[in-house]
Coordinates of C-alpha atoms in Angstrom, one line a residue:
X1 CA -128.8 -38.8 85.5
X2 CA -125.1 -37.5 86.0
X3 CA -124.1 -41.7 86.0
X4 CA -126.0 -41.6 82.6
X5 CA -124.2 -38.4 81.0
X6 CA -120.7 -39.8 82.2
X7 CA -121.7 -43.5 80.1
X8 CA -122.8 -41.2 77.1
X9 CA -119.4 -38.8 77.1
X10 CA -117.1 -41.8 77.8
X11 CA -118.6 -43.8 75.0
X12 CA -118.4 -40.8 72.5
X13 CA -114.8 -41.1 73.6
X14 CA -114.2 -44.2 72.8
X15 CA -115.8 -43.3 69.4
X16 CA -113.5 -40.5 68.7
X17 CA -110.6 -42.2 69.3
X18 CA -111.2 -45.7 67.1
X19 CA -111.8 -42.7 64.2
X20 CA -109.0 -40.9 65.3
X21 CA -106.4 -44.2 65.3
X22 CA -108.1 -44.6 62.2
X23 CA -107.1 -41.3 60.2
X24 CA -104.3 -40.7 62.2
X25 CA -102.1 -40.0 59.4
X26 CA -104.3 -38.7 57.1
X27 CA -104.9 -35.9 59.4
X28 CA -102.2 -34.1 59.5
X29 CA -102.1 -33.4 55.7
X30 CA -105.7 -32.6 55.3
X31 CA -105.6 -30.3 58.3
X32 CA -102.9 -28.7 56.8
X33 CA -104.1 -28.1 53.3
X34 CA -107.5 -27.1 55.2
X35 CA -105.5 -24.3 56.9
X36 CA -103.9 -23.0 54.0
X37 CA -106.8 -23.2 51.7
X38 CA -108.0 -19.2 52.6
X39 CA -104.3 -18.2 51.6
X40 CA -104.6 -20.1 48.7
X41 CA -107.5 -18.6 47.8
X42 CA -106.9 -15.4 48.6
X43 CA -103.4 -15.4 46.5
X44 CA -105.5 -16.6 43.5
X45 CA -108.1 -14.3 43.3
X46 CA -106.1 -11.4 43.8
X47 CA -104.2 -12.6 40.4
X48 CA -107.5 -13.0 38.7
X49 CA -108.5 -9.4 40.1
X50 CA -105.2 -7.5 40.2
X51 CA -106.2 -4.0 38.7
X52 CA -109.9 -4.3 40.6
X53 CA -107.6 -4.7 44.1
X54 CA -105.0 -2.0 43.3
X55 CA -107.9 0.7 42.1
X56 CA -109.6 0.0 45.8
X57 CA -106.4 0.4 47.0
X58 CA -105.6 3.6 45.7
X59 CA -109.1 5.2 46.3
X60 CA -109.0 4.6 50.1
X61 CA -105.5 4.6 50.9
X62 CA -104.7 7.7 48.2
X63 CA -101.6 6.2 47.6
X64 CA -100.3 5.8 44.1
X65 CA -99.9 2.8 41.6
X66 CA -96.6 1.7 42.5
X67 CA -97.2 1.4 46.2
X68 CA -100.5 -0.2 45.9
X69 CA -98.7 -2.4 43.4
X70 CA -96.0 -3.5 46.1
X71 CA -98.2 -3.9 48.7
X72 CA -100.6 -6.7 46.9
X73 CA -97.4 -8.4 45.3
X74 CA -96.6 -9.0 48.8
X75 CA -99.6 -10.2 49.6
X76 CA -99.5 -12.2 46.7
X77 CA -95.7 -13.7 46.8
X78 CA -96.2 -14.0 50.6
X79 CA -99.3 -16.0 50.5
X80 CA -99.1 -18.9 47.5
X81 CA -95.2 -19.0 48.6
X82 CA -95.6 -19.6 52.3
X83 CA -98.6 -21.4 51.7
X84 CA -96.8 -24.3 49.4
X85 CA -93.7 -24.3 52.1
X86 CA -96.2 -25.5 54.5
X87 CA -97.9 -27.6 52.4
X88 CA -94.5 -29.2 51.0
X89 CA -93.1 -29.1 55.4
X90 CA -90.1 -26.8 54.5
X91 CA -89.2 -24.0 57.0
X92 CA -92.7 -24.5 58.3
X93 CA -92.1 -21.7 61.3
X94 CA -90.6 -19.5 58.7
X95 CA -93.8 -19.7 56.4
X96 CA -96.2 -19.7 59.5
X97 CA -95.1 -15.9 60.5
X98 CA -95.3 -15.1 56.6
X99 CA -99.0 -16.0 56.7
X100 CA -99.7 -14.5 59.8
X101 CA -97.9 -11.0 58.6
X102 CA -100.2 -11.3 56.0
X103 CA -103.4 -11.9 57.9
X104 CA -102.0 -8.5 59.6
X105 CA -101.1 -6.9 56.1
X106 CA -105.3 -7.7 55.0
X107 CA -106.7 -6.1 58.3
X108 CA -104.5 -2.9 57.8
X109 CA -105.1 -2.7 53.7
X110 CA -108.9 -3.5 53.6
X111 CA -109.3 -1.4 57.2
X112 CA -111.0 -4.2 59.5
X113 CA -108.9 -4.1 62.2
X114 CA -112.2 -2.8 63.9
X115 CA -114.9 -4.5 62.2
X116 CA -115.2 -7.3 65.2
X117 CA -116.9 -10.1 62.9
X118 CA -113.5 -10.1 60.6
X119 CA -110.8 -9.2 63.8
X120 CA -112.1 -12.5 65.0
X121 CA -112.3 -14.8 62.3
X122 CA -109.1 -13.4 61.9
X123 CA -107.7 -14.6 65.1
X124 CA -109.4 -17.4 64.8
X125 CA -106.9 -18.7 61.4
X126 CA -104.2 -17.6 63.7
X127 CA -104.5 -19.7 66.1
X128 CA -104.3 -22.6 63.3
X129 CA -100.9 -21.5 62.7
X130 CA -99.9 -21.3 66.3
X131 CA -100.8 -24.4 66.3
X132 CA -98.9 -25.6 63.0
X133 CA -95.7 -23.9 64.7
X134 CA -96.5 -25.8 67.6
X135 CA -96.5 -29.6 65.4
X136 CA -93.3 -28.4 63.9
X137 CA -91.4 -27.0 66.6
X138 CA -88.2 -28.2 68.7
X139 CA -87.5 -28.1 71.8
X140 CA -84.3 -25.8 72.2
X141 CA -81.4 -27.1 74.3
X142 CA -80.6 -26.0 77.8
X143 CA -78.7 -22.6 78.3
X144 CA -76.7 -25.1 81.0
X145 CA -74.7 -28.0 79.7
X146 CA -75.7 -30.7 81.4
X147 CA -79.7 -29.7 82.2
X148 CA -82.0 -31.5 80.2
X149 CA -84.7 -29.7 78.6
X150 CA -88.2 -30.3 80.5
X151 CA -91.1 -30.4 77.5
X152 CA -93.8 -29.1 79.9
X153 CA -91.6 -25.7 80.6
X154 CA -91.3 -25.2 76.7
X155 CA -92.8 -22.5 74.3
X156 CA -94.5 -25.5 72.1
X157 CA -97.3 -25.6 75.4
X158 CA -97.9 -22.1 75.4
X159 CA -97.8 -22.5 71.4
X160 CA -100.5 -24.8 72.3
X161 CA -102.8 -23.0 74.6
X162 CA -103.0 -19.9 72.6
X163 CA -103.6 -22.1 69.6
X164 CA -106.9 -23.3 71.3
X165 CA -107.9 -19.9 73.1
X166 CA -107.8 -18.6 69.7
X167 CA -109.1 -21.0 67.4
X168 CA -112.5 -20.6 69.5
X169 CA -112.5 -17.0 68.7
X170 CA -114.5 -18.2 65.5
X171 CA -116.8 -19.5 67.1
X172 CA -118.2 -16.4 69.0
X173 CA -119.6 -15.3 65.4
X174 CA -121.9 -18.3 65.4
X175 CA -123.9 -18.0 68.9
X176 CA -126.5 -15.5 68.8
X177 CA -128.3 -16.0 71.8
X178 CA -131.7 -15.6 70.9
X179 CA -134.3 -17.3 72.3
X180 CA -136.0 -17.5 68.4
X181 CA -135.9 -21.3 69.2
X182 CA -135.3 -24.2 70.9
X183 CA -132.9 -25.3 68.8
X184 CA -131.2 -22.2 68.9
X185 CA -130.9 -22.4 72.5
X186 CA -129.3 -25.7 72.6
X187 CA -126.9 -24.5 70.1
X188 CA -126.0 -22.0 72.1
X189 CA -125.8 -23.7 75.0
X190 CA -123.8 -26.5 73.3
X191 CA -121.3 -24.6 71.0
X192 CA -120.3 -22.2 74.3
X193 CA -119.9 -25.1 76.3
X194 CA -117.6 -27.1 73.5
X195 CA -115.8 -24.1 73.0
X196 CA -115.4 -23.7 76.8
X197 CA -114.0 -27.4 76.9
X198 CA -111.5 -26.1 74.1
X199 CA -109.9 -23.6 75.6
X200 CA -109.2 -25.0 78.9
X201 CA -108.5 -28.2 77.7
X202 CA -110.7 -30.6 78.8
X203 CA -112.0 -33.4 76.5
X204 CA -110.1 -31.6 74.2
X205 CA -109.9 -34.2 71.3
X206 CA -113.9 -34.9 71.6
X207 CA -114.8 -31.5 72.0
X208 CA -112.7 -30.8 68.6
X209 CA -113.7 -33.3 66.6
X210 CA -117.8 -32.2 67.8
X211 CA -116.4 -28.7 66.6
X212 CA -115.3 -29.9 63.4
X213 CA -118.3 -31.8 62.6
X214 CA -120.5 -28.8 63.5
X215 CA -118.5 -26.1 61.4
X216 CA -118.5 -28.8 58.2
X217 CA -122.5 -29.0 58.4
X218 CA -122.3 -24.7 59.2
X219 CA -120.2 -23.9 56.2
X220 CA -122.2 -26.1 53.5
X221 CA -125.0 -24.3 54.6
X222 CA -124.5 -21.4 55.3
X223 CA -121.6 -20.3 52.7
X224 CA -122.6 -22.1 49.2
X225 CA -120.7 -19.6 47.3
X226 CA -121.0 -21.7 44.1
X227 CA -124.5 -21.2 44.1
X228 CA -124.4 -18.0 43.6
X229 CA -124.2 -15.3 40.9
X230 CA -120.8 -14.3 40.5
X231 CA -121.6 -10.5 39.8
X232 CA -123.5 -10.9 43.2
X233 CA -121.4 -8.7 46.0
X234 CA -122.6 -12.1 48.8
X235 CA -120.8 -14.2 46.6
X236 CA -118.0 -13.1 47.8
X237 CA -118.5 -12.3 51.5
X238 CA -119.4 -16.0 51.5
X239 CA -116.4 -16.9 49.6
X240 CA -114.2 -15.6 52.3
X241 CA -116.4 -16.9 54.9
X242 CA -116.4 -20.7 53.8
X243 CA -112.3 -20.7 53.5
X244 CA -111.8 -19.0 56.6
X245 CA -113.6 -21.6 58.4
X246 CA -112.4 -24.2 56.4
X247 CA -109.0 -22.7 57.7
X248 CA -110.2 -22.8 61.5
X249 CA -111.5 -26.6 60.9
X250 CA -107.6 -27.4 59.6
X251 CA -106.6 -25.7 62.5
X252 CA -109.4 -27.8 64.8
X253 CA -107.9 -30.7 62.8
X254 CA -104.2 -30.0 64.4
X255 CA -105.6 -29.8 67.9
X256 CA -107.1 -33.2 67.6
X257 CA -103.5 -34.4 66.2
X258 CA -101.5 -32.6 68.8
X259 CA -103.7 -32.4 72.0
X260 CA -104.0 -29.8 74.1
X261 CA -100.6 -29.4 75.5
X262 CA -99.2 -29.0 79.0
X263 CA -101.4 -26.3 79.9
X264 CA -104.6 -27.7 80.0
X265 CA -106.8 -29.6 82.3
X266 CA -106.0 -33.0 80.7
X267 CA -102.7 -33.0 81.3
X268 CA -103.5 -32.1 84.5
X269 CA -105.7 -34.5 85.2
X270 CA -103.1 -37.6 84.1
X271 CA -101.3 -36.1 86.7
X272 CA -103.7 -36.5 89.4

């Protein structure tokens, strides 16, 4: 049975990787644009809903128009700015900790910093961008002249690792773990067990790529914002659902381009 399991995963392998060698450089971009698409959005609709945003602002935060006023243009500036300088692969780092001050600024301004559906959906986008700063980043020279630099001992790794720990974070708001179902059960079963395999890097591009697959189908159905009313309040709670995971799958999208790092059990295991 085992022999039969290990024919199956190494064949699924293989799989991924002719589709991966495949689109390996249409990745990148798409996984980018996916990542930045909740900014994107975000920026947008708080032009088309400026005064709607302020007012909310004002009413819990009692704080008048013209600090309400600054705090959404920096939202606003911050996000469509940071979001085209990744897009276009300028100052990439730079525009990564813009974003992720403003995934910050929207837990402190809309007060979910302890609604645990939102903190980790959150986290989740903010592992994307670890991983983004991981694609772009350098290795920085040796404090000794002479010393080469050793890629494994670098911050991109760690950049890496807490890239994947995070990006699983989404995840944890799709298992339920009730036995309604079969089904359910085996998608429990499977999703903590892929999400496992993410985090400590094991089968990392395989596991991803099953992630991706399974958010794509999760989001269609379970977030068709179009089809619904726009005066409806679901509208947009599924709105912000469907680009936030859009943004984890761009991020999901980077792992599968980068790999899992030095600290992970594939790297390990080329070791060995």
């Amino acid at each position: 049975m085992s022999g039969n399991t290990e024919k199956l995963i190494g064949l699924a392998e293989e799989v991924a990787e002719k589709v991966l060698r495949s689109t390996k450089r249409l990745l990148p971009p798409v996984a980018r644009l996916c990542l930045t698409s909740t900014f994107l959005e975000d920026g947008v609709m708080l032009c088309l809903r400026w005064e709607e945003q302020r007012s909310y602002m004002q009413s819990v935060w009692s704080c008048g128009a013209l600090i309400s006023g600054a705090v959404f243009l920096i939202l606003l500036i911050g996000q469509l700015v940071c979001s085209a300088l990744v897009l276009c692969r300028k100052w990439v780092c730079w525009a990564c900790t813009g974003l992720l001050a403003s995934l910050m600024l929207q837990l402190i301004v809309y007060q979910l910093m302890f609604e645990m559906f939102f903190l980790v959906r959150t986290l989740a986008v903010g592992g994307g961008l670890l991983l983004l700063m991981a694609e772009v980043h350098t290795q920085s020279r040796s404090m000794f002249a002479g010393v080469p630099s050793v890629a494994e001992g670098g911050p991109r790794q760690y950049m890496q690792l807490g890239g994947r720990v995070l990006l699983v974070f989404m995840f944890l708001t799709l298992l339920h773990f009730t036995v309604t179902s079969a089904f359910s059960v085996v998608q429990d079963a499977v999703g903590t067990a892929l999400m496992v395999l993410v985090a400590v890097g094991l089968k990392t591009r395989l596991a991803a790529l099953t992630l991706v697959l399974w958010l794509c189908v999760v989001n269609l159905l379970e977030n068709p914002f179009w089809m619904v009313d726009e005066l409806d309040f679901l509208q947009d709670f599924m709105r912000f659902n469907f680009f936030q995971t859009l943004s984890v799958i761009g991020g999901l999208l980077l792992l599968i381009t980068l790999g899992p790092g030095g600290v992970s059990l594939d790297q390990h295991k080329k070791r060995w």
